[in-house]
Amino acid sequence: MRPSLLDPLFVPITSLAGVGPKIADLIAKVVPADLSDRPARAADLVFTLPNSVIDRRNRPGIALAPSGAIVTLDVTVDRHQPAPRGNKSVPYRVYAYDDTGEIALTFFHANASWLERALPVGEEVIVSGRMEWFNGRPSMVHPDHIARKSEAENLPLVEPVYPLTAGLSPKVLRRAVGQALERVPELPEWQDAELMRRQTFPAMRDALNRIHHPADPLDVSPDSAAWRRLAYDEFLAGQISLALVRATVRKLSGRPLTGDGKLIAALKNALPYELTRSQIEALAEIDADLQKPERMLRLLQGDVGSGKTVVALLSMARAVEAGGQAAMMAPTEILARQHFASIAPLAEKVGLRIAVLTGREKGRERADILASLADGEINIVVGTHALFQETVQFRDLALAVIDEQHRFGVHQRLAMTAKGDAPDMLVMTATPIPRTLVLTAFGDMDVSRLTEKPAGRQPIRTITLPFDRLDELVGRMRDAVAEGQKVYWICPLVEESEEVELMSAEERFSSLKPVFGDRIGLVHGRMKGAEKDEAMRAFKEGETRILIATTVIEVGVDVPDATIIVIEHAERFGLAQLHQLRGRVGRGSKASTCALLYKDPLGETAKRRLSVMRETEDGFRIAEEDLKLRGEGELLGTRQSGTPGFQVARIEAHADLLEIARDDARLLLNRDPDLKSERGQAVRTLLYLFGRDEAVRLLRAG
């Protein structure tokens, strides 16, 4: 049960004065919480932090106020000059003066009687707003604040500026945030006293008040003690939540998986190449995990082309040797079929029965596969998430391998394994994730990294070209195709849309068709499965030599003799995605090229991205750079996959706090696994506050 203490913060924002359904919809667009399955609450407003301030402590006097600056002026009202009757286009002006000069306060579509009350002639007033100078004359259009000198205490000297959306006025949002803030109760302290002293953290309510009512611009900086306190709260809630999920998953008793090693040896002999040093190390780590009675939860990180699939196959063979079955799950059907195509020949060579199961298998064929899984005839099954959702019954699932984890929600995935006979889990990702992000997304998961490319792989040369050299590029592609090379050509959109002037795949296909004739193919996400497969097959077998594609080919498509990839509007892609796409070439023994086509002028971030791509092929360095340029939500793909990003923490500013939060969470749960102590009870309040209810439910279930 949520502590009743928090009830005032869990009311919908429509219960706040001045917030009707229409305003609530606008506010929902700016709060940082994930509102996909609920309306916005008062607590979400409390964590909607300002991104800058208006500093009104600047009081230079009229004559010394620079144009464009926000200033506060102490003036005396001299005279009113209303707009001529019937002419709405002329503004209403109020002239006022101080010791240094005169200023016109300018109002469009003004309410004359309101202005006469607010600015009575002869009265001393304080006005605050942006200074403008026209032909040597100062003016202030629609001052932000007007107050009589006698009431000046009400004027905020440093005013927070919140993120806004069209139709939502700063005043309305500020008022709503203020009301939510008043509802924050006195909370029990869940932080360790020694840590609070070391980090100079204020109490939580003080931290919120400091940021929402800043006395200085520094108060709204992510580096301030107040903001760091809130970031740490959020990290701690996340780390405790992940640790509880993990403990629950671990509690479902694992079992040691050991075999006689014959299958593994046969598979290694069947491989057409030697394993790399890091593949051997990763396999040793996985083997050690599988032999323990606790369940394995391991993340296998490896750049595109580093040989994760082989590691997965050998791990699955270990589970089969131990008498169980293994399943491998991929995010898309294309990828599932491709994994199947690459591991089935090897598996069958050593007598393993392997099947593929996606939404496409129907009728009799599907029924046969399901029956063979249930009676244990099939050793390994490869498929999409359909494997875990439908009536799929395993006789004895011992190992689940999940590819491209960040496309599935983390909690859903861990919860999924909590259902059946808890299998060991190996999670693979080709998105190199910096250590800080591994912690935020996977908690304290064990990590194996594949750092080398398989022997014989050539480096990829990366070049950048502006669009005005497109004809030259097409000429080069024509020569390359004539020499028998294969080319991927990536476009950002499927079809033309008027809002976004990007070249669509279909349009690029039409423009290149006259040049390449029958040697050009097209594949995009809106095609039917069979059409996609046919386009991929024709390209793989060399019937087509140039494949126009959208980013459906980003993950896992394998055509070893493709040597060139052209990426249009490269400035529109994130670094991680550019790196993934580039990894589609350079998979064979021939030298490969990646051409990044961009449209001038480039912004600073885009320039940096393209230069990082030219400088390095190291996925981990690219991931670190991407984190600096984009922040954590984008990098984990959480914008699409529904895992929560952070509300107040900023990885790039607060990464140092993450390790501390992980250790703190670990220590706390070691001492007090059920969160029953005084601090444990306070931490339960923290979990509810940051929407980690599922963690509290696990405590009860456990």
XYZ file of C-alpha atoms in Angstrom:
702
model
C 0.000 0.000 0.000
C 1.248 3.477 -0.853
C 1.884 5.472 2.362
C -1.080 7.849 2.941
C 1.522 10.560 3.491
C 1.977 10.690 -0.316
C -1.728 10.920 -1.190
C -1.671 14.731 -1.730
C 0.962 14.223 -4.478
C -0.879 11.410 -6.243
C -3.978 13.423 -7.180
C -4.509 14.157 -10.886
C -3.337 17.660 -11.853
C -6.923 18.534 -12.835
C -7.653 18.822 -9.098
C -5.352 21.889 -8.934
C -6.985 25.334 -9.219
C -6.961 26.664 -12.780
C -6.054 23.321 -14.394
C -8.916 22.003 -16.531
C -8.684 19.044 -18.952
C -7.334 21.256 -21.771
C -4.527 22.784 -19.664
C -3.824 19.315 -18.179
C -3.225 17.928 -21.702
C -0.734 20.732 -22.390
C 1.049 20.248 -19.058
C 1.277 16.483 -19.766
C 3.490 17.361 -22.766
C 6.132 19.045 -20.597
C 6.312 16.824 -17.502
C 9.307 14.473 -17.727
C 7.493 11.374 -16.383
C 6.357 8.511 -18.623
C 2.589 9.105 -18.886
C 1.867 6.313 -21.370
C -0.450 4.505 -18.956
C -1.799 7.174 -16.581
C -2.765 10.847 -16.276
C -0.299 13.430 -14.914
C -0.235 13.842 -11.122
C 0.860 16.624 -8.774
C 4.101 14.681 -8.122
C 4.990 14.925 -11.831
C 4.781 18.716 -11.614
C 7.060 18.766 -8.579
C 9.737 16.996 -10.674
C 9.278 19.306 -13.682
C 12.355 21.386 -12.969
C 13.183 24.790 -14.486
C 15.781 24.860 -17.250
C 16.919 28.461 -16.684
C 16.051 31.649 -14.774
C 15.194 35.265 -15.380
C 17.478 37.272 -13.132
C 15.807 40.518 -12.089
C 18.519 41.634 -9.721
C 19.871 43.747 -12.578
C 18.687 47.365 -11.842
C 20.844 49.640 -13.989
C 18.466 52.633 -14.441
C 16.770 53.488 -17.769
C 19.653 55.193 -19.583
C 22.197 52.479 -18.681
C 20.020 49.448 -19.545
C 21.427 47.590 -22.581
C 19.088 46.565 -25.404
C 17.831 42.976 -25.121
C 18.652 42.655 -21.405
C 16.027 41.717 -18.824
C 16.088 44.539 -16.300
C 14.118 45.784 -13.317
C 13.425 49.542 -13.161
C 12.182 51.761 -10.316
C 10.193 54.489 -12.133
C 7.556 57.178 -11.609
C 4.526 57.182 -13.976
C 4.362 60.447 -15.949
C 1.450 60.171 -18.458
C -0.757 57.738 -20.444
C -1.113 57.866 -24.225
C -4.045 55.594 -25.248
C -4.352 54.283 -28.832
C -6.527 56.454 -31.139
C -10.148 55.266 -31.213
C -10.879 52.548 -33.756
C -7.196 52.006 -34.600
C -6.190 48.718 -32.929
C -2.794 48.585 -34.624
C -1.363 51.496 -32.597
C -0.228 50.472 -29.110
C -1.193 52.052 -25.782
C 1.867 53.773 -24.259
C 2.585 54.725 -20.668
C 5.533 57.094 -20.190
C 7.596 56.856 -16.994
C 10.945 58.248 -15.792
C 13.755 57.828 -13.292
C 16.875 59.933 -12.505
C 18.568 58.869 -15.744
C 15.850 59.269 -18.387
C 12.381 58.448 -19.763
C 10.940 55.155 -21.048
C 7.790 54.141 -22.972
C 5.968 51.084 -21.555
C 4.174 49.704 -24.613
C 0.991 47.573 -24.645
C -0.831 46.108 -27.678
C -4.628 45.461 -27.569
C -4.554 46.957 -24.077
C -7.344 47.179 -21.518
C -7.232 50.915 -20.705
C -9.041 50.778 -17.364
C -6.757 47.960 -16.125
C -3.650 49.978 -17.084
C -4.965 53.098 -15.330
C -5.395 51.050 -12.140
C -2.003 49.287 -12.439
C -0.002 52.405 -13.399
C -1.595 55.513 -11.807
C -0.005 58.808 -12.858
C 2.424 60.104 -10.220
C 2.815 56.694 -8.535
C 6.232 55.049 -7.971
C 6.233 51.538 -9.541
C 8.624 48.711 -10.265
C 8.540 47.245 -13.796
C 10.509 44.279 -15.021
C 11.002 43.027 -18.596
C 13.154 43.119 -21.728
C 14.664 46.457 -22.782
C 14.414 47.564 -26.384
C 15.916 50.695 -27.982
C 14.454 52.264 -31.152
C 16.214 55.283 -32.686
C 17.882 56.085 -29.381
C 14.621 55.795 -27.387
C 14.123 53.112 -24.759
C 10.931 51.054 -24.498
C 9.676 47.937 -22.746
C 6.917 45.988 -24.522
C 4.461 44.238 -22.196
C 6.552 44.207 -18.996
C 6.570 40.761 -17.317
C 5.870 42.305 -13.928
C 4.351 45.551 -12.726
C 4.116 46.251 -8.997
C 3.643 49.386 -6.892
C 6.722 50.176 -4.893
C 4.740 49.575 -1.702
C 4.020 45.958 -2.830
C 7.449 45.262 -4.282
C 8.216 42.397 -1.907
C 5.932 40.170 -4.087
C 8.202 40.466 -7.125
C 10.461 37.400 -7.565
C 13.996 38.687 -8.139
C 15.133 35.388 -9.646
C 12.327 33.700 -11.554
C 12.464 30.100 -12.806
C 11.824 29.377 -16.515
C 10.144 26.029 -17.230
C 10.011 23.966 -20.423
C 6.906 25.014 -22.386
C 4.735 23.823 -25.251
C 2.538 25.792 -27.682
C -0.570 27.106 -25.945
C 0.755 26.784 -22.381
C 1.607 30.119 -20.746
C 4.568 30.325 -18.322
C 2.271 31.904 -15.708
C -0.236 29.024 -15.781
C 2.494 26.398 -15.504
C 4.262 28.309 -12.704
C 1.039 28.539 -10.749
C 0.335 24.813 -11.155
C 3.886 23.903 -10.076
C 3.548 26.209 -7.062
C 0.335 24.472 -5.965
C 1.906 21.029 -6.383
C 4.895 22.165 -4.338
C 2.646 23.227 -1.468
C 1.340 19.656 -1.337
C 4.777 18.121 -0.646
C 4.545 16.759 2.924
C 7.342 16.485 5.513
C 8.978 13.282 4.271
C 10.962 10.766 6.332
C 14.696 10.939 5.453
C 15.684 7.884 3.403
C 19.251 8.968 2.735
C 22.206 7.844 4.805
C 23.200 10.669 7.205
C 26.937 10.335 6.494
C 26.354 10.511 2.710
C 24.152 13.618 3.145
C 26.966 15.307 5.084
C 29.668 14.341 2.570
C 27.624 15.484 -0.443
C 26.139 18.544 1.376
C 22.651 17.372 0.376
C 19.687 19.392 1.715
C 16.480 17.613 2.834
C 14.251 16.697 -0.104
C 11.614 19.363 0.512
C 14.312 22.020 0.853
C 15.918 20.829 -2.383
C 12.620 21.156 -4.275
C 11.947 24.608 -2.822
C 15.458 25.810 -3.646
C 15.123 24.804 -7.305
C 11.560 26.046 -7.821
C 12.136 29.291 -5.855
C 15.742 30.070 -6.783
C 17.590 32.877 -4.991
C 20.407 32.699 -7.524
C 20.782 31.304 -11.085
C 23.148 28.657 -9.621
C 20.186 27.111 -7.767
C 18.742 25.743 -11.025
C 22.013 24.298 -12.264
C 22.165 20.468 -12.395
C 25.460 20.859 -10.465
C 23.770 22.490 -7.463
C 23.551 20.502 -4.222
C 19.729 20.667 -4.419
C 19.538 19.172 -7.926
C 22.182 16.562 -7.127
C 20.159 15.522 -4.075
C 17.075 14.868 -6.249
C 19.153 13.068 -8.906
C 20.587 10.818 -6.211
C 17.075 10.066 -4.899
C 16.045 9.013 -8.383
C 19.160 6.887 -8.943
C 18.714 5.205 -5.568
C 15.053 4.400 -6.314
C 16.125 2.930 -9.675
C 19.000 0.878 -8.265
C 16.909 -0.532 -5.405
C 14.130 -1.357 -7.829
C 16.487 -3.164 -10.231
C 18.199 -4.969 -7.336
C 14.811 -6.214 -6.065
C 13.750 -7.385 -9.519
C 17.076 -9.134 -9.878
C 16.888 -10.727 -6.421
C 13.411 -12.049 -7.261
C 14.654 -13.439 -10.545
C 17.653 -15.014 -8.787
C 15.427 -16.464 -6.051
C 13.573 -18.547 -8.626
C 15.925 -21.389 -8.116
C 18.365 -21.855 -10.918
C 20.198 -25.135 -11.408
C 23.703 -26.037 -12.432
C 23.943 -26.712 -16.180
C 26.843 -29.029 -16.875
C 27.445 -31.384 -19.766
C 30.143 -33.744 -21.037
C 31.529 -31.126 -23.457
C 31.129 -33.343 -26.571
C 28.585 -31.073 -28.298
C 30.659 -27.980 -27.596
C 33.821 -29.637 -28.964
C 31.974 -30.819 -32.097
C 30.604 -27.309 -32.699
C 34.010 -25.683 -32.293
C 35.418 -28.167 -34.817
C 32.616 -27.332 -37.248
C 33.399 -23.600 -37.143
C 35.169 -22.331 -40.276
C 37.373 -20.021 -38.139
C 39.113 -19.743 -34.774
C 37.334 -18.010 -31.888
C 38.789 -14.635 -30.864
C 40.390 -14.123 -27.461
C 37.396 -12.155 -26.138
C 34.935 -14.802 -27.421
C 36.897 -17.451 -25.491
C 36.849 -15.247 -22.358
C 33.113 -14.519 -22.657
C 32.352 -18.236 -23.068
C 34.405 -19.050 -19.972
C 32.433 -16.465 -17.960
C 29.106 -17.798 -19.252
C 30.138 -21.403 -18.534
C 31.115 -20.511 -14.978
C 27.689 -18.858 -14.492
C 25.798 -21.811 -15.963
C 27.547 -24.240 -13.607
C 26.360 -22.352 -10.520
C 23.061 -23.248 -8.850
C 21.889 -19.574 -9.035
C 20.354 -18.269 -12.212
C 22.604 -16.544 -14.704
C 21.798 -12.960 -15.666
C 24.555 -11.808 -18.001
C 24.809 -9.043 -20.547
C 26.953 -9.803 -23.610
C 28.059 -6.570 -25.241
C 29.797 -6.710 -28.538
C 30.126 -4.409 -31.450
C 28.502 -5.186 -34.759
C 30.396 -8.116 -36.301
C 32.218 -9.155 -33.125
C 30.702 -12.646 -33.158
C 28.000 -12.589 -30.461
C 25.824 -15.101 -32.323
C 28.483 -17.828 -32.142
C 28.913 -17.228 -28.407
C 25.137 -17.547 -28.051
C 25.063 -20.802 -30.042
C 27.835 -22.375 -27.945
C 26.052 -21.280 -24.751
C 22.783 -22.803 -25.993
C 24.605 -26.027 -26.845
C 25.841 -26.126 -23.224
C 22.193 -25.970 -22.032
C 21.236 -28.782 -24.426
C 24.176 -30.911 -23.225
C 22.787 -30.491 -19.709
C 19.460 -31.947 -20.861
C 17.502 -28.693 -21.369
C 16.240 -26.607 -24.266
C 17.298 -23.098 -25.339
C 15.438 -20.211 -26.937
C 16.800 -17.173 -28.749
C 14.607 -14.129 -29.090
C 15.144 -11.269 -31.556
C 13.278 -7.948 -31.841
C 12.240 -8.323 -35.494
C 11.252 -11.130 -37.797
C 14.037 -10.285 -40.290
C 16.590 -10.623 -37.511
C 15.092 -13.831 -36.097
C 15.201 -15.477 -39.537
C 18.709 -14.282 -40.055
C 19.957 -15.709 -36.744
C 18.270 -18.953 -37.730
C 19.942 -18.936 -41.159
C 23.387 -18.338 -39.656
C 23.252 -20.902 -36.809
C 21.052 -23.682 -38.250
C 23.725 -25.189 -40.585
C 26.247 -25.389 -37.716
C 23.689 -26.744 -35.243
C 22.436 -29.392 -37.655
C 26.013 -30.504 -38.424
C 26.361 -31.658 -34.820
C 22.891 -33.187 -34.587
C 20.988 -30.401 -32.826
C 17.338 -29.927 -33.812
C 16.596 -26.235 -34.361
C 13.406 -24.442 -35.452
C 12.262 -20.885 -36.162
C 8.978 -19.530 -34.786
C 7.601 -16.069 -35.633
C 4.166 -14.700 -36.476
C 4.595 -16.086 -39.994
C 4.500 -19.818 -39.193
C 0.842 -20.836 -39.496
C -1.457 -23.833 -39.382
C 0.021 -27.322 -39.601
C 3.653 -26.175 -39.615
C 3.109 -24.112 -36.449
C 1.263 -26.927 -34.679
C 4.129 -29.340 -35.437
C 6.758 -26.926 -34.060
C 4.697 -26.327 -30.892
C 4.258 -30.079 -30.357
C 7.989 -30.728 -30.843
C 8.887 -27.978 -28.365
C 6.486 -29.354 -25.773
C 7.846 -32.909 -26.016
C 11.478 -31.749 -26.126
C 12.281 -32.944 -29.663
C 13.404 -29.450 -30.655
C 16.578 -28.446 -28.801
C 16.812 -24.792 -29.851
C 14.119 -22.407 -31.068
C 14.756 -18.981 -32.595
C 11.950 -16.431 -32.814
C 10.456 -13.054 -31.975
C 8.798 -12.170 -28.665
C 5.869 -14.353 -29.827
C 7.930 -17.167 -28.262
C 6.996 -16.015 -24.789
C 3.520 -14.686 -25.360
C 1.447 -17.377 -26.910
C 0.670 -20.967 -26.128
C 4.314 -21.939 -26.502
C 5.142 -24.674 -23.978
C 8.694 -25.944 -23.497
C 9.448 -29.333 -22.051
C 12.412 -27.832 -20.198
C 13.634 -24.339 -21.095
C 17.073 -23.972 -19.489
C 18.518 -20.906 -21.258
C 16.914 -17.847 -22.856
C 19.078 -15.656 -25.093
C 17.640 -12.221 -25.800
C 19.078 -10.140 -28.603
C 19.084 -6.335 -28.663
C 17.720 -5.931 -25.148
C 17.284 -2.165 -25.311
C 14.455 -2.679 -27.777
C 12.524 -4.626 -25.179
C 11.650 -3.022 -21.851
C 14.034 -4.205 -19.156
C 11.457 -4.833 -16.470
C 9.078 -6.633 -18.835
C 11.903 -8.916 -19.852
C 12.927 -9.780 -16.312
C 9.291 -10.217 -15.318
C 8.799 -12.552 -18.279
C 11.364 -14.982 -16.929
C 9.779 -14.788 -13.504
C 6.778 -16.638 -14.964
C 8.002 -20.058 -16.065
C 10.649 -22.390 -14.754
C 13.135 -19.622 -14.477
C 15.699 -20.170 -17.252
C 19.223 -18.742 -17.191
C 19.384 -15.526 -19.188
C 21.931 -14.177 -21.625
C 21.132 -10.726 -22.985
C 23.028 -9.613 -26.096
C 23.369 -6.096 -27.391
C 25.279 -4.698 -30.339
C 24.783 -1.203 -28.959
C 27.915 -0.600 -26.934
C 26.552 0.871 -23.715
C 28.811 2.945 -21.478
C 29.257 1.539 -17.993
C 27.059 4.206 -16.389
C 24.175 3.232 -18.630
C 24.609 -0.476 -18.025
C 24.032 0.396 -14.377
C 20.938 2.487 -14.996
C 19.293 0.049 -17.348
C 20.385 -3.337 -16.094
C 21.351 -2.649 -12.504
C 24.170 -4.811 -11.347
C 24.106 -7.237 -14.262
C 27.278 -9.194 -14.985
C 28.794 -7.969 -18.242
C 30.950 -9.724 -20.833
C 32.422 -7.653 -23.644
C 33.575 -8.773 -27.087
C 36.220 -6.272 -28.066
C 37.869 -7.641 -31.226
C 36.530 -8.234 -34.683
C 36.884 -11.772 -36.073
C 40.146 -12.473 -37.904
C 40.386 -11.274 -41.494
C 37.915 -8.398 -41.132
C 39.135 -5.202 -42.820
C 38.749 -1.701 -41.356
C 35.985 0.456 -42.866
C 36.952 3.750 -44.481
C 34.436 6.486 -43.639
C 34.009 9.584 -45.804
C 31.618 12.544 -45.547
C 30.132 14.246 -48.608
C 27.766 17.216 -48.995
C 24.625 16.629 -51.113
C 25.876 18.829 -53.940
C 28.392 16.061 -54.787
C 25.637 13.457 -55.214
C 26.212 13.022 -58.979
C 29.885 12.294 -58.375
C 28.880 9.679 -55.759
C 26.379 8.007 -58.129
C 29.169 7.841 -60.736
C 31.452 6.092 -58.230
C 28.672 3.650 -57.324
C 28.163 2.829 -61.002
C 31.877 1.936 -61.286
C 31.737 -0.125 -58.078
C 28.703 -2.109 -59.277
C 30.391 -2.684 -62.640
C 33.324 -4.205 -60.686
C 30.873 -6.573 -58.981
C 30.650 -4.796 -55.604
C 27.432 -4.641 -53.542
C 26.056 -1.388 -52.159
C 23.562 -0.524 -49.398
C 21.914 2.870 -49.839
C 20.104 4.008 -46.669
C 17.321 6.623 -46.660
C 15.609 8.055 -43.576
C 11.954 7.846 -44.712
C 9.777 5.370 -46.580
C 7.844 7.840 -48.700
C 7.793 11.551 -49.379
C 6.115 13.712 -46.754
C 5.662 17.422 -47.253
C 6.736 18.436 -43.750
C 10.143 16.812 -43.907
C 12.294 17.323 -46.949
C 14.286 14.126 -46.705
C 14.844 11.785 -49.597
C 12.513 8.833 -49.198
C 13.510 5.285 -50.071
C 10.880 4.961 -52.799
C 11.864 8.239 -54.411
C 15.590 7.439 -54.321
C 14.791 4.027 -55.840
C 12.935 5.742 -58.728
C 15.771 8.224 -59.306
C 18.491 5.516 -59.390
C 16.489 2.923 -61.362
C 17.403 4.517 -64.753
C 21.103 4.322 -63.770
C 21.176 0.747 -62.412
C 18.198 -0.916 -64.127
C 17.411 -4.413 -62.811
C 20.424 -4.389 -60.520
C 18.643 -2.273 -57.908
C 16.337 -3.505 -55.120
C 14.232 -1.875 -52.394
C 13.421 -2.911 -48.823
C 11.530 -0.938 -46.155
C 9.449 -1.480 -43.031
C 6.054 -1.175 -44.714
C 6.640 -4.105 -47.077
C 5.152 -7.502 -46.296
C 7.480 -10.075 -44.729
C 7.713 -12.190 -47.870
C 8.536 -9.140 -50.042
C 11.296 -8.100 -47.648
C 12.752 -11.606 -47.651
C 12.687 -11.704 -51.449
C 14.467 -8.320 -51.713
C 17.098 -9.477 -49.189
C 17.558 -12.819 -50.952
C 18.066 -11.166 -54.362
C 20.685 -8.844 -52.848
C 22.421 -11.625 -50.934
C 22.647 -13.828 -54.015
C 23.860 -10.990 -56.233
C 20.811 -10.703 -58.506
C 20.608 -7.089 -57.360
C 23.781 -5.182 -56.592
C 22.466 -2.026 -54.966
C 19.834 -2.158 -52.216
C 17.868 0.967 -51.311
C 16.711 0.518 -47.724
C 15.373 2.325 -44.690
C 16.852 1.594 -41.284
C 15.127 -1.832 -41.174
C 18.573 -3.140 -41.997
C 20.124 -1.438 -38.963
C 20.227 -4.545 -36.811
C 21.785 -7.805 -37.806
C 21.333 -8.129 -41.573
C 24.258 -10.168 -42.850
C 25.563 -9.914 -46.425
C 29.316 -10.534 -46.047
C 30.246 -9.388 -49.558
C 28.560 -5.956 -49.297
C 31.438 -3.446 -49.317
C 29.829 -0.001 -49.592
C 27.124 1.727 -47.551
C 25.765 5.178 -48.388
C 23.771 6.908 -45.623
C 21.655 9.866 -46.757
C 20.995 12.758 -44.394
C 23.567 11.301 -42.014
C 23.182 14.483 -39.942
C 19.684 13.281 -38.945
C 20.889 10.047 -37.332
C 22.324 9.550 -33.858
C 25.882 8.276 -33.500
C 24.861 4.858 -32.219
C 22.586 4.344 -35.200
C 25.202 5.521 -37.715
C 27.647 3.088 -36.124
C 25.117 0.232 -36.304
C 24.408 0.975 -39.968
C 28.097 1.218 -40.847
C 28.539 -2.248 -39.334
C 26.503 -3.732 -42.179
C 29.655 -3.598 -44.334
C 33.217 -4.702 -43.585
C 32.007 -8.224 -42.747
C 34.103 -10.016 -45.354
C 37.779 -9.899 -46.277
C 37.500 -6.967 -48.743
C 38.105 -3.340 -47.773
C 34.837 -1.448 -47.253
C 33.621 2.142 -47.410
C 30.896 4.092 -45.616
C 29.793 7.348 -47.308
C 27.890 9.794 -45.106
C 25.858 12.219 -47.224
C 24.884 15.390 -45.406
C 23.000 18.570 -46.122
C 24.684 21.919 -45.405
C 24.694 23.900 -43.178
C 25.527 21.497 -40.342
C 24.837 22.312 -36.681
C 27.592 21.872 -34.083
C 26.270 18.527 -32.797
C 25.934 17.077 -36.304
C 29.462 18.221 -37.191
C 30.846 16.548 -34.066
C 28.932 13.348 -34.812
C 30.233 13.060 -38.370
C 33.806 13.750 -37.286
C 33.612 11.065 -34.550
C 32.433 8.613 -37.229
C 35.433 9.501 -39.406
C 37.883 9.190 -36.486
C 36.949 5.833 -34.951
C 35.311 2.442 -35.375
C 35.452 1.688 -31.649
C 31.844 1.210 -30.573
C 32.528 1.946 -26.924
C 34.188 5.269 -27.694
C 31.271 6.110 -29.993
C 28.810 5.260 -27.223
C 30.609 7.547 -24.750
C 30.580 10.397 -27.295
C 26.912 9.730 -28.051
C 26.103 9.981 -24.362
C 27.787 13.395 -24.209
C 25.914 14.605 -27.274
C 22.478 13.179 -26.656
C 21.835 12.194 -23.048
C 20.771 8.811 -21.748
C 17.157 8.424 -22.888
C 18.025 8.476 -26.564
C 20.992 6.170 -26.206
C 19.086 3.341 -24.599
C 16.368 3.696 -27.172
C 13.983 4.353 -24.306
C 12.185 6.966 -26.318
C 10.747 4.083 -28.319
C 10.728 1.151 -25.961
C 8.876 2.501 -22.962
C 11.565 1.973 -20.323
C 11.511 5.096 -18.201
C 14.190 7.711 -18.828
C 15.002 9.945 -15.882
C 12.807 12.735 -14.586
C 15.442 14.794 -12.766
C 18.787 12.993 -13.093
C 21.043 13.882 -16.034
C 23.539 11.122 -16.726
C 26.033 13.524 -18.257
C 26.025 15.695 -15.082
C 25.390 13.102 -12.360
C 27.200 9.925 -13.470
C 29.431 10.040 -10.362
C 26.350 9.572 -8.144
C 25.240 6.435 -9.953
C 28.013 4.170 -8.657
C 27.404 5.470 -5.121
C 23.668 4.736 -5.454
C 24.392 1.213 -6.667
C 26.651 0.462 -3.704
C 24.216 2.109 -1.308
C 21.316 0.019 -2.663
C 23.353 -3.164 -2.428
C 24.405 -2.474 1.165
C 20.907 -1.510 2.257
C 19.315 -4.659 0.789
C 22.029 -6.871 2.284
C 21.257 -5.513 5.741
C 17.512 -5.173 5.302
C 16.264 -7.294 2.361
C 12.581 -6.692 3.169
C 12.985 -2.954 3.859
C 11.483 -3.336 7.332
C 13.923 -1.094 9.289
C 13.267 2.602 9.858
C 15.362 3.568 6.846
C 13.820 0.668 4.861
C 10.310 2.021 5.505
C 11.428 5.489 4.381
C 12.942 3.956 1.222
C 9.551 2.385 0.424
C 8.149 5.943 0.362
C 10.959 6.908 -2.040
C 10.116 3.975 -4.355
C 6.462 5.024 -4.562
C 7.412 8.659 -5.100
C 9.462 7.777 -8.187
C 6.846 5.382 -9.566
C 8.744 2.187 -8.743
C 5.617 0.476 -7.416
C 6.548 -2.807 -9.088
C 9.572 -3.053 -6.796
C 7.395 -2.708 -3.695
C 5.042 -5.362 -5.078
C 8.016 -7.697 -5.472
C 8.868 -7.133 -1.803
C 5.372 -8.230 -0.851
C 5.408 -11.193 -3.239
C 8.878 -12.223 -2.072
